[in-house]
Coordinates of C-alpha atoms and ligand atoms in Angstrom, one line a residue:
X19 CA 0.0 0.0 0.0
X20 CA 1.5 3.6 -0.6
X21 CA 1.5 5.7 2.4
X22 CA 2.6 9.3 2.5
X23 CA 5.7 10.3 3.2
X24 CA 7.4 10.2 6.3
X25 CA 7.5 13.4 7.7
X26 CA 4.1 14.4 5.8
X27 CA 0.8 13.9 7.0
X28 CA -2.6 14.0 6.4
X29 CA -5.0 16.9 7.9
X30 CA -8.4 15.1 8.0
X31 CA -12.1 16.8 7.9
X32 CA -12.1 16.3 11.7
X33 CA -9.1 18.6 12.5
X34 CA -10.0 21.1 9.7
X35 CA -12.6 23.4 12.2
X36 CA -9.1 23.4 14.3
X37 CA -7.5 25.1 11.2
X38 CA -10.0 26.9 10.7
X39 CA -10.2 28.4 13.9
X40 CA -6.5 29.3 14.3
X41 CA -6.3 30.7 10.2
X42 CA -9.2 33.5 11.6
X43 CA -7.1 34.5 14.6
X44 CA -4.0 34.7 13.1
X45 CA -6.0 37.2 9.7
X46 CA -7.6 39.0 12.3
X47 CA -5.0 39.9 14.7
X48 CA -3.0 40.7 11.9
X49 CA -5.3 43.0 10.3
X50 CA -5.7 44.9 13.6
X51 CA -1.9 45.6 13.4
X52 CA -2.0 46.5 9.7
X53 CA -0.2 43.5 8.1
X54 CA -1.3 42.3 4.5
X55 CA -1.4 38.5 3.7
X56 CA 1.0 37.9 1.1
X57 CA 1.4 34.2 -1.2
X58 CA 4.6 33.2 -2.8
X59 CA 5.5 30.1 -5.0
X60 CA 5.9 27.0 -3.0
X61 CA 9.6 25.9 -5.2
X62 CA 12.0 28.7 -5.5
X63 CA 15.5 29.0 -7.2
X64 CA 17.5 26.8 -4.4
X65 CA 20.4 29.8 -4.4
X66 CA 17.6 32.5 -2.9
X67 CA 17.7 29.9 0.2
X68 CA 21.6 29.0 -0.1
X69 CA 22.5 32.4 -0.2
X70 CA 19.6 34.2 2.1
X71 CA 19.7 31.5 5.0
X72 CA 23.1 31.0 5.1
X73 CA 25.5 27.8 3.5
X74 CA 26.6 27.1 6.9
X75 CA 23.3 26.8 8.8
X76 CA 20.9 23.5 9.3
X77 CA 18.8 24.3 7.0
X78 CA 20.6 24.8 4.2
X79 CA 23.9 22.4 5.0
X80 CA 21.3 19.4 5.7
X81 CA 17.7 19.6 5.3
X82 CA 16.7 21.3 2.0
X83 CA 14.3 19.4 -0.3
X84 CA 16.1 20.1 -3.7
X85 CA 16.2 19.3 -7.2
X86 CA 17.2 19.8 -10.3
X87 CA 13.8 20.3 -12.9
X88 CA 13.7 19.2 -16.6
X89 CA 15.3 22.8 -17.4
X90 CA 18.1 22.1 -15.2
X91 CA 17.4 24.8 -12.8
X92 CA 18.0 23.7 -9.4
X93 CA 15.2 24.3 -7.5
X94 CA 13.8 23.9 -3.5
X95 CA 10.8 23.6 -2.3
X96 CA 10.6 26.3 0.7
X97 CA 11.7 25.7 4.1
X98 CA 10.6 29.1 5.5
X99 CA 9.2 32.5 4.0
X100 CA 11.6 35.4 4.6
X101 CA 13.7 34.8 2.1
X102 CA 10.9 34.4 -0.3
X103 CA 8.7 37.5 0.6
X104 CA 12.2 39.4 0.4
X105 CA 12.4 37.9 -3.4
X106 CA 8.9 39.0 -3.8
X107 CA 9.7 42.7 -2.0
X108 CA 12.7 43.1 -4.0
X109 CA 11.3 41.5 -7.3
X110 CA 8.2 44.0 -7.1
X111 CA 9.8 46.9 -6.0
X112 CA 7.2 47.4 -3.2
X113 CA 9.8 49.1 -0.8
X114 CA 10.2 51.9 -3.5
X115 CA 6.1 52.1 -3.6
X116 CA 5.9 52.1 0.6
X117 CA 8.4 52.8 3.1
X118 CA 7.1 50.5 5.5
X119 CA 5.8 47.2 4.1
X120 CA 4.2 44.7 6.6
X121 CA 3.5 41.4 5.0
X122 CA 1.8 38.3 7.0
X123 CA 1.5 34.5 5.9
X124 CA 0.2 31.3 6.4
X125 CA 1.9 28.7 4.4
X126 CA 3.5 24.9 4.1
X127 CA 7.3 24.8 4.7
X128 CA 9.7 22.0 3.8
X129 CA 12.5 20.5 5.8
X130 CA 14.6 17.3 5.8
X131 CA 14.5 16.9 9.3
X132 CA 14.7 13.8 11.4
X133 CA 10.4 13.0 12.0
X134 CA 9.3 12.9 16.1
X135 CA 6.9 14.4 17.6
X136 CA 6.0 18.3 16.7
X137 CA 9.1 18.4 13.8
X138 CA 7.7 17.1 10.3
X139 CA 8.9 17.4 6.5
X140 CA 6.2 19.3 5.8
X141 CA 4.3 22.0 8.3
X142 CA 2.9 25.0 8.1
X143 CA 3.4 28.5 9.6
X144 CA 2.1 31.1 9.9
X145 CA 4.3 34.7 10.3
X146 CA 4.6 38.4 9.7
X147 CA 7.6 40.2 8.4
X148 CA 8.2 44.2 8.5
X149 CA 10.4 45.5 6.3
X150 CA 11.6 49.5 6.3
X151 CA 12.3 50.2 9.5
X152 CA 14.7 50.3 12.0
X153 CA 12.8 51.6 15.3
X154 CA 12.7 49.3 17.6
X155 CA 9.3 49.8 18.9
X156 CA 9.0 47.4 15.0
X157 CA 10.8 45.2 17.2
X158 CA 8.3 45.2 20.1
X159 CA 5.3 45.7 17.9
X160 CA 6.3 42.0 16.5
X161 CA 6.5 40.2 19.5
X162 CA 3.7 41.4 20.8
X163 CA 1.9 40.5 17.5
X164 CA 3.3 36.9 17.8
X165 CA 2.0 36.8 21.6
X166 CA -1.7 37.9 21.2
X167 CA -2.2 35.4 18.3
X168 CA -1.0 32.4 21.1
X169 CA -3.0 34.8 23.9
X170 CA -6.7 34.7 21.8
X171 CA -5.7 30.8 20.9
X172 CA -6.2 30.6 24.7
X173 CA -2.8 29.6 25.0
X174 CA -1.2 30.3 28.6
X175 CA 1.7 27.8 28.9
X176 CA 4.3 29.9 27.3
X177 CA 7.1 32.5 27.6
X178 CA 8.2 35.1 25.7
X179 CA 12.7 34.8 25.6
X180 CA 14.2 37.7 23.9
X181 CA 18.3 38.4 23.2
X182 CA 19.7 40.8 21.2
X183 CA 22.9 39.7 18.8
X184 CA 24.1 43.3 18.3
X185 CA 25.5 44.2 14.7
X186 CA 27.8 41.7 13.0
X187 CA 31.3 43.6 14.2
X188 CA 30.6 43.3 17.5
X189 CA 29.2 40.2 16.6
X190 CA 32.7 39.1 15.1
X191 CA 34.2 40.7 18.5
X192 CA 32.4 38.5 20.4
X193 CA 32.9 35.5 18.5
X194 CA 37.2 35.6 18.9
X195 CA 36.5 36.0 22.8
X196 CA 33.8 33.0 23.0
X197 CA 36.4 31.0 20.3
X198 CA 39.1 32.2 22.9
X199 CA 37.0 30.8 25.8
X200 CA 36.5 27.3 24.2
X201 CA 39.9 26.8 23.1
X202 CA 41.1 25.4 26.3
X203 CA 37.6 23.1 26.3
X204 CA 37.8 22.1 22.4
X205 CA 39.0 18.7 23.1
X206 CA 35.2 18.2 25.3
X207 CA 33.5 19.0 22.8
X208 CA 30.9 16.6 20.8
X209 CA 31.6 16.3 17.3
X210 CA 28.8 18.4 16.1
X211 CA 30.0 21.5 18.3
X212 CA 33.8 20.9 17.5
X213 CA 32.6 21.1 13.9
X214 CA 30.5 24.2 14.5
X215 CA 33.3 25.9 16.3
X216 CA 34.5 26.3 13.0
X217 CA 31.7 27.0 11.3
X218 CA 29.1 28.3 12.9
X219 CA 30.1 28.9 16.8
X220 CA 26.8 30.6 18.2
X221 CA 24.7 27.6 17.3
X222 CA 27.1 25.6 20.2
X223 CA 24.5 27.5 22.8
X224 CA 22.0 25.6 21.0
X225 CA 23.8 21.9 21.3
X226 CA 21.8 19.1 23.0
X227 CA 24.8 17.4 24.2
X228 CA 25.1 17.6 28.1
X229 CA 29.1 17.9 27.9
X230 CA 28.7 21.2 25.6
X231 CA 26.2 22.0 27.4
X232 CA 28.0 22.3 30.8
X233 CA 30.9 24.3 29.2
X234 CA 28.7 26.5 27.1
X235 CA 27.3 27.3 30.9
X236 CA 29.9 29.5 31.8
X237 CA 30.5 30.9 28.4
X238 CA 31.3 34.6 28.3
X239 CA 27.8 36.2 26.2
X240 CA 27.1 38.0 23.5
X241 CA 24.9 40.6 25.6
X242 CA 27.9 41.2 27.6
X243 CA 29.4 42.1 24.4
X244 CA 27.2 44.2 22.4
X245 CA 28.1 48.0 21.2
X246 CA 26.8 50.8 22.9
X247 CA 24.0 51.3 20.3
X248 CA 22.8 48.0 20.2
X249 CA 22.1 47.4 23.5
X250 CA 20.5 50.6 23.8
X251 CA 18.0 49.6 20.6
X252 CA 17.5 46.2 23.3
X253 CA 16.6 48.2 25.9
X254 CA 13.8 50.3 24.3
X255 CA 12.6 46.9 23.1
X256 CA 12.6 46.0 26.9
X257 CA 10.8 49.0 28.1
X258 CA 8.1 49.1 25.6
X259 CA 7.5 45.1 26.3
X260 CA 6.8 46.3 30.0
X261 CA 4.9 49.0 28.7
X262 CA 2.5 46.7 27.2
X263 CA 2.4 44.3 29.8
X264 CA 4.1 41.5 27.9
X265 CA 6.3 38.9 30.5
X266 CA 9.1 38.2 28.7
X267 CA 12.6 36.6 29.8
X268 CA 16.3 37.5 28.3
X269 CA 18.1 34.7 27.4
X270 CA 21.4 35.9 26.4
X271 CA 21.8 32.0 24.8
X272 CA 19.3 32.3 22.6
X273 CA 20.8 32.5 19.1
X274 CA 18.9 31.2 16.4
X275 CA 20.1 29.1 13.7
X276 CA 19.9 31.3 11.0
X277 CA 22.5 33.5 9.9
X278 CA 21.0 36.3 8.6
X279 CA 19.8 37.8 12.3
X280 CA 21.0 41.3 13.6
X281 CA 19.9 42.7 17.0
X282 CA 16.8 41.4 18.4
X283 CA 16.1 37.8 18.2
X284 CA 12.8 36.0 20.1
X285 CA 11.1 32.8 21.0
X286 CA 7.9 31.8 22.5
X287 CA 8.2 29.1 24.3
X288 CA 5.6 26.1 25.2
X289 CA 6.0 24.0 28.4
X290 CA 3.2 21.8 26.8
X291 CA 5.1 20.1 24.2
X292 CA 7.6 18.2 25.4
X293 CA 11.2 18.7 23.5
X294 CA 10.3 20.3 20.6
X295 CA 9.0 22.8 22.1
X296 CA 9.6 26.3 20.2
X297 CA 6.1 28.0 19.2
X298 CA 7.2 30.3 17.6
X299 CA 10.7 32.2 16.2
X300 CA 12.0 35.3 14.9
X301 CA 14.5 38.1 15.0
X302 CA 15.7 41.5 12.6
X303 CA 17.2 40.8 9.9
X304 CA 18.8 44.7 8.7
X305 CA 21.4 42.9 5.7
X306 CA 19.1 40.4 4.2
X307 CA 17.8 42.6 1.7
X308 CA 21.3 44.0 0.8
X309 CA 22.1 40.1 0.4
X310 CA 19.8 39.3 -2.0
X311 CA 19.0 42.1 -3.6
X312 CA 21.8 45.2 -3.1
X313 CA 19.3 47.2 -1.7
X314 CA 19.3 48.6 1.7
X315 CA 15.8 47.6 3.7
X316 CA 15.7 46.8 7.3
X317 CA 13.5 44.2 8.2
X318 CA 12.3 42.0 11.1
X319 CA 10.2 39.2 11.3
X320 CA 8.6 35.7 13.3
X321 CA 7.3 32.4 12.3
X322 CA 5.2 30.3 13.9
X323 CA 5.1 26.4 13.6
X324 CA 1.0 25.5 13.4
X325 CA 1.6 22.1 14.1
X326 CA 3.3 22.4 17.3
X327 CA 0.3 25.4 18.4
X328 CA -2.3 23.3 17.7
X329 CA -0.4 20.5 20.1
X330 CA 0.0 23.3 22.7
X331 CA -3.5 24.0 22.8
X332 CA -4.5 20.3 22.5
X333 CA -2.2 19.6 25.8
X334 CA -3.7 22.4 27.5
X335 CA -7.1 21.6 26.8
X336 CA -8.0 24.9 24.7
X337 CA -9.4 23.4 21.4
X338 CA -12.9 24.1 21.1
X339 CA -14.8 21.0 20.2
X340 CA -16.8 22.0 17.0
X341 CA -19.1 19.6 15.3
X342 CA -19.9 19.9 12.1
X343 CA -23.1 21.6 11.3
X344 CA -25.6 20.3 9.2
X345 CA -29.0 22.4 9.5
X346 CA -31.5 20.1 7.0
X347 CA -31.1 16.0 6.9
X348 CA -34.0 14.9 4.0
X349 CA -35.6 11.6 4.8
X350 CA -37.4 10.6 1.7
X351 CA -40.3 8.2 3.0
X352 CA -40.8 7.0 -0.7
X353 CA -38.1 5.7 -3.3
X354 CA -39.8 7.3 -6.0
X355 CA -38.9 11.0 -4.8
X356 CA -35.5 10.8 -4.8
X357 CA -35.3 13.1 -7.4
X358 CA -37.8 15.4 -5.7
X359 CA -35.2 15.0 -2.4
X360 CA -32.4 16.2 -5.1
X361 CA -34.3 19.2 -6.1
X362 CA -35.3 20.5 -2.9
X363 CA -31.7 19.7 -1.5
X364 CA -30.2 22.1 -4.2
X365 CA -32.7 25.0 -3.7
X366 CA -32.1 24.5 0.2
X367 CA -28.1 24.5 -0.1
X368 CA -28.5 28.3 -1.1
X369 CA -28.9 29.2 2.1
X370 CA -28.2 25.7 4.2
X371 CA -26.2 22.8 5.2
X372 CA -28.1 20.5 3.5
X373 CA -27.4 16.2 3.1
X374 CA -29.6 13.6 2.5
X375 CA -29.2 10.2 1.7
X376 CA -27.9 8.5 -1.7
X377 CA -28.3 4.9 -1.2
X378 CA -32.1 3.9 -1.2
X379 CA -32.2 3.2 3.1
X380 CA -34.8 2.6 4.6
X381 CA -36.6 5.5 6.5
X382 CA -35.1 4.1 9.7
X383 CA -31.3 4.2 8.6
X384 CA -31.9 7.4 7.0
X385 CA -33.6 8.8 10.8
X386 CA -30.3 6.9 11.8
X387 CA -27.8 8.6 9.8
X388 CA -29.5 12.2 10.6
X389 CA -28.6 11.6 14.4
X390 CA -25.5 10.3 13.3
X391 CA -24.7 13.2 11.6
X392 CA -25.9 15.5 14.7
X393 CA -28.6 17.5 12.3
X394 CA -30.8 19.9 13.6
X395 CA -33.8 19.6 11.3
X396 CA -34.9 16.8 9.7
X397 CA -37.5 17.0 6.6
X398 CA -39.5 14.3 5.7
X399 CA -40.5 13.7 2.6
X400 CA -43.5 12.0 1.4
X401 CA -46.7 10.4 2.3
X402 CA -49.9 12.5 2.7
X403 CA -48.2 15.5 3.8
X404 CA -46.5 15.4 -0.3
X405 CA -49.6 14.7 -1.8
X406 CA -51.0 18.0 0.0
X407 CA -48.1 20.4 -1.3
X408 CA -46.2 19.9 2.0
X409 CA -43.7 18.2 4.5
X410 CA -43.0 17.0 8.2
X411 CA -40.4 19.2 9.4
X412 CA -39.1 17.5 12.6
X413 CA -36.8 20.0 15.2
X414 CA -34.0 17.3 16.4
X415 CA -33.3 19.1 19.6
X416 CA -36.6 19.3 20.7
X417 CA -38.5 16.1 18.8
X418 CA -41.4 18.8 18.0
X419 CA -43.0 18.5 14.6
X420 CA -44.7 20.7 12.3
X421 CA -45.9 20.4 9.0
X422 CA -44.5 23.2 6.2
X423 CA -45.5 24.4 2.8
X424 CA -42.9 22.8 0.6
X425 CA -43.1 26.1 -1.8
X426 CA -42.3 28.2 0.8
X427 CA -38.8 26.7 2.6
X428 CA -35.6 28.3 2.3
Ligands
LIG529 P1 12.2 28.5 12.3 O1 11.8 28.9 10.9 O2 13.2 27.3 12.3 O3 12.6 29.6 13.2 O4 10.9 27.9 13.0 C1 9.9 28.7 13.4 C2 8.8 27.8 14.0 O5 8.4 26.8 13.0 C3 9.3 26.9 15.1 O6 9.3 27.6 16.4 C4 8.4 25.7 15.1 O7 7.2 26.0 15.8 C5 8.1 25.6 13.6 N1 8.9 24.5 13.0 C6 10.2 24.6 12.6 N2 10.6 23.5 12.0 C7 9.5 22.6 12.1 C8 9.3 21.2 11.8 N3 10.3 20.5 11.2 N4 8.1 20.7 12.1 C9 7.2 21.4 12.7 N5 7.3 22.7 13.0 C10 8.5 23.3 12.8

């Protein structure tokens, strides 16, 4: 039997409402803070990511679905959105049309990664990007966003970390005294870190592995570091956070994988999820645009993994139970008007939920599969009542019964 691939899954009719649900909150909320929905290609041209995420991060090094099409373009399908809406922002010349362009999303992303629980090949996001300023009350203004979306989701098992990574000199400063730090401890190391040591050395904060994880402990950080004006661009962020009454944490460890952060990066944290347990991720990203496109636009932005949410509020007992509606179930007491049935069932679906049954039952299993099916008004069809222009109309939560003019339902 052919199964879908590991990593992918299905998202059956019964956890659609749950979709549903989460797809208004996240339009509506973003509306109220001015950010418009924006859709990009699924595949893009595979050096937009190699080039915008970074060569050196996860992502790219390891976990990028790519191919090579019948044009021999090399091509991946995406495995987050900033670079793309950056593409798009460029491509269009939107930041020559607005100064300040806020773009939101709700999209499938692709990744390699090893399959447990909350990580999958493919999963969707949603996330908002900002691109055209540098003030950090942008900064703010996102996290916020990214909290009140989880906040109306009724999620309350979270935390909000924030860090700021400063600009990449004193970035680079920092990175000789941390490399000067781990020298001594290089030989401790796990493989993965000693590797990253070279290439990427930030990411060690991130490392799993208890031995890196006890050196890393008393690792000199980057907060301790930053330049004068960076830290003062954090502390705004800081103040207007308190401001707004938004508990958040600094983490001075929390780095991100991707390269292409400056300043302010973020999390929101479940402690309903077990490991995999980042809601939600984002940080400023002033070069990116330059990157990819020469040009210079600031820009911050989050994304959120919908998977994981809809766990979160599945653990902490905040999904609605929604049952399908269905407001007219059409018994047909008579085989002969079926086709009667049909024709009322289209002029009713106008307005109305409508089913009714396609398999000849008997008036019992079609009573049956109206309960079944949880309908609130069942019409019969047939009998007398037909022969005198009208129908039984029976109210499901009450059993009451009334007799209608067929001509006049709607
Ligand atoms: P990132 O783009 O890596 O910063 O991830 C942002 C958010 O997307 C994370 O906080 C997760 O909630 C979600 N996410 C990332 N990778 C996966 C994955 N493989 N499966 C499910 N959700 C993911």
């Amino acid at each position: 039997m052919i199964k879908a691939i590991t990593g992918t899954k299905d998202i059956l009719p019964n956890e659609i409402p749950n979709w549903y649900n989460l797809e208004e909150i996240v339009k509506s909320t973003m509306n109220s803070f001015n950010y418009k929905e924006i859709r990009t290609p699924i595949f893009e041209e595979t050096r937009l990511f190699s080039r915008g995420i970074g060569e050196a991060t996860d992502i790219v090094s390891k976990e990028m679905y790519t191919f090579i099409d019948r044009s021999e373009t090399s091509v991946t399908l995406k495995p987050e959105m900033t670079a793309s809406v950056v593409r798009a922002l460029i491509e269009h010349s939107l930041d020559k049309q607005f100064q300040l362009n806020k773009f939101f999303y709700i999209s499938p992303m692709f990744r390699q990664e090893r399959p447990q629980a909350g990580r999958f090949r493919q999963f969707h996001q949603f996330g908002a990007e900002a691109l055209g300023s540098t003030s950090p009350a942008l900064d703010a203004e996102m996290i916020i966003l990214a909290y009140q979306i989880l906040k109306k989701l009724g999620l309350s098992n979270f935390v909000v970390k924030i860090n700021s990574l400063g600009i990449p000199s004193s970035r680079e400063n920092y990175k000789s005294i941390l490399q000067d730090y781990l020298k001594p401890h290089l030989h401790n190391l796990s493989e993965e870190s000693k590797k990253r040591y070279e290439t990427n050395i930030l990411r060690l904060f991130d490392s799993k592995d208890e031995r890196d994880q006890k050196i890393m402990e008393n690792a000199p950080t980057l907060i301790e570091h930053l330049d004068e004006a960076s830290l003062e661009h954090f502390n705004e962020i800081k103040e207007m956070l308190q401001v707004a009454e938004i508990p958040f944490e600094v983490d001075p460890k929390l780095v991100r994988g991707l390269d292409y952060y400056t300043h302010t990066t973020f999390e929101l944290v479940s402690g309903s999820v077990g490991s995999q347990s980042a809601l939600c991720g984002g940080g400023r990203y002033d070069l990116l645009v330059n990157q990819l496109g020469e040009r210079d636009v600031p820009g911050i932005g989050f994304a959120a993994g919908i998977e994981r949410i809809l766990l979160a509020m599945e653990n902490e007992k905040v999904i609605s139970e929604t049952q399908p509606q269905i407001d007219f179930y059409i018994v047909r007491l008579e085989k002969e008007l079926t086709k009667k049935v049909f024709e009322i069932a289209t002029k009713l679906r106008a307005k109305n939920t409508v089913e009714f049954d396609y398999s000849q039952r008997s008036v019992k299993a079609q009573m049956r599969e109206a309960n079944r099916l949880g309908a609130t008004k069942v019409l019969m069809i047939g009998g007398d009542e037909f022969q005198r222009g009208t129908a039984v109309l029976k109210n499901m939560q009450d059993g009451s019964q009334e007799e209608i003019l067929l001509a006049e339902i709607k």
